[in-house]
Amino acid sequence: MKAFWWDGEKLLLLDQRKLPEKEEWVALGDHVQTALAIKDMLVRGAPAIGCVAAYGFLMGVRKGEESEKVYEILKNTRPTAYNLFYALDRMMKAHKEGDDLENTAKAIEEEDYQANRRMGEIGNKLIPENARIITHCNTGALATAGFGTALGVIRQAHYSGKSIFVWVDETRPYLQGSRLTAWELLKEGIPHRIITDSTVGFLMKKGLVDCVIVGADRITKRGDVANKIGTYTLSVLAKVHGIPFYVVAPSSTIDPKLERGEDIPIEERSEDEIKVFRNCQFAPKESPALHLAFDITPAENITAIITEKGIWKPV
Ligand code: MRU
């Protein structure tokens, strides 16, 4: 399962806005098309955004565009996902040092895939037999170079023969959980059930949840985590109910310049994404809405962060 393919000249992208009904691929030929696809969320998930941006940079520079311009256009797409900046900085450095840009983009993709496999192995050790796991958003093959972060751990637990069950948070408003995570779990034959985001607390109270596993868009040096809106709520509920709360992300998601979560820029998206879904207006046009795409979970609420380098207990 892949969210994107590099064919040597163009980048093929699975349009995630159309899933699960349609599996439609679009071809991107330059950095401007790539930036638009990231902004409009044809591709999403921090690691996948980073990989796709790297290929976008390559296509822009190949076209003879000024590298600074290409960098800026791609950078100004999604402000929270740190992998975007990690990948673009690496591409820019490679460009300045005269390294091969195609090889660098391919290396970013391959390293992300390998990190996912490693995190799957490490994280699986924390998953008990018969675990009932809650996950939020989509952190699977669709959100990465393949396999997944939090969903990679779930995949690995399933592959290792453990009997597990997944509560899939719907994840309003883009529905990454119900549209994308459920789609991936179904393809893998992993038992799951979709819930609305607000069902979580009651399930925990009833003793139906053994652990929470989520991904990350950006992690600070002290271990504060930006992730899909609703993650903070999950972490508070997990803490109140004494349930382990795990974050799974590659080290390329860690921002070495930021100490505190409060300093992470939070993306605010269009109100329409909250009030309209696929041309259906289900809230009054005139009512204002607030669409914050991410929130911050403080390190204090996190049991452990799993990266490809090991298990990190921030506090
Ligand atoms: O807005 P999205 O869909 O890009 O948000 C994705 C998330 O919040 C994921 O949890 C995160 O990027 C990690 S994906 C491996």
JSON list of C-alpha atoms in Angstrom, two decimals, residues 126-134 163-165 167 203-204 207-213 238 241-246 303:
[
{"chain": "A", "resi": 126, "resn": "LEU", "atom": "CA", "xyz": [4.48, -2.54, 24.35]},
{"chain": "A", "resi": 127, "resn": "ILE", "atom": "CA", "xyz": [1.27, -4.09, 22.99]},
{"chain": "A", "resi": 128, "resn": "PRO", "atom": "CA", "xyz": [-0.23, -6.80, 25.17]},
{"chain": "A", "resi": 129, "resn": "GLU", "atom": "CA", "xyz": [-2.02, -9.85, 23.78]},
{"chain": "A", "resi": 130, "resn": "ASN", "atom": "CA", "xyz": [-5.75, -9.12, 23.26]},
{"chain": "A", "resi": 131, "resn": "ALA", "atom": "CA", "xyz": [-5.12, -5.35, 23.42]},
{"chain": "A", "resi": 132, "resn": "ARG", "atom": "CA", "xyz": [-8.00, -3.05, 22.63]},
{"chain": "A", "resi": 133, "resn": "ILE", "atom": "CA", "xyz": [-6.27, -0.03, 21.11]},
{"chain": "A", "resi": 134, "resn": "ILE", "atom": "CA", "xyz": [-7.61, 3.43, 20.30]},
{"chain": "A", "resi": 163, "resn": "SER", "atom": "CA", "xyz": [-4.98, -10.89, 18.70]},
{"chain": "A", "resi": 164, "resn": "ILE", "atom": "CA", "xyz": [-5.73, -7.16, 18.77]},
{"chain": "A", "resi": 165, "resn": "PHE", "atom": "CA", "xyz": [-8.74, -4.93, 18.28]},
{"chain": "A", "resi": 167, "resn": "TRP", "atom": "CA", "xyz": [-11.17, 1.49, 18.05]},
{"chain": "A", "resi": 203, "resn": "LEU", "atom": "CA", "xyz": [-15.37, 3.60, 26.31]},
{"chain": "A", "resi": 204, "resn": "MET", "atom": "CA", "xyz": [-12.45, 4.24, 28.64]},
{"chain": "A", "resi": 207, "resn": "GLY", "atom": "CA", "xyz": [-12.92, -0.43, 30.73]},
{"chain": "A", "resi": 208, "resn": "LEU", "atom": "CA", "xyz": [-12.94, -1.16, 27.00]},
{"chain": "A", "resi": 209, "resn": "VAL", "atom": "CA", "xyz": [-9.60, 0.44, 26.14]},
{"chain": "A", "resi": 210, "resn": "ASP", "atom": "CA", "xyz": [-6.13, -0.90, 26.99]},
{"chain": "A", "resi": 211, "resn": "CYS", "atom": "CA", "xyz": [-3.94, 1.71, 25.31]},
{"chain": "A", "resi": 212, "resn": "VAL", "atom": "CA", "xyz": [-3.89, 4.73, 23.01]},
{"chain": "A", "resi": 213, "resn": "ILE", "atom": "CA", "xyz": [-1.46, 4.90, 20.07]},
{"chain": "A", "resi": 238, "resn": "ALA", "atom": "CA", "xyz": [-6.19, 8.39, 29.07]},
{"chain": "A", "resi": 241, "resn": "HIS", "atom": "CA", "xyz": [-8.44, 6.56, 33.37]},
{"chain": "A", "resi": 242, "resn": "GLY", "atom": "CA", "xyz": [-4.86, 5.32, 33.91]},
{"chain": "A", "resi": 243, "resn": "ILE", "atom": "CA", "xyz": [-4.47, 4.10, 30.32]},
{"chain": "A", "resi": 244, "resn": "PRO", "atom": "CA", "xyz": [-1.02, 4.14, 28.61]},
{"chain": "A", "resi": 245, "resn": "PHE", "atom": "CA", "xyz": [-0.71, 6.83, 25.94]},
{"chain": "A", "resi": 246, "resn": "TYR", "atom": "CA", "xyz": [1.93, 6.14, 23.26]},
{"chain": "A", "resi": 303, "resn": "THR", "atom": "CA", "xyz": [3.65, 7.41, 28.65]}
]
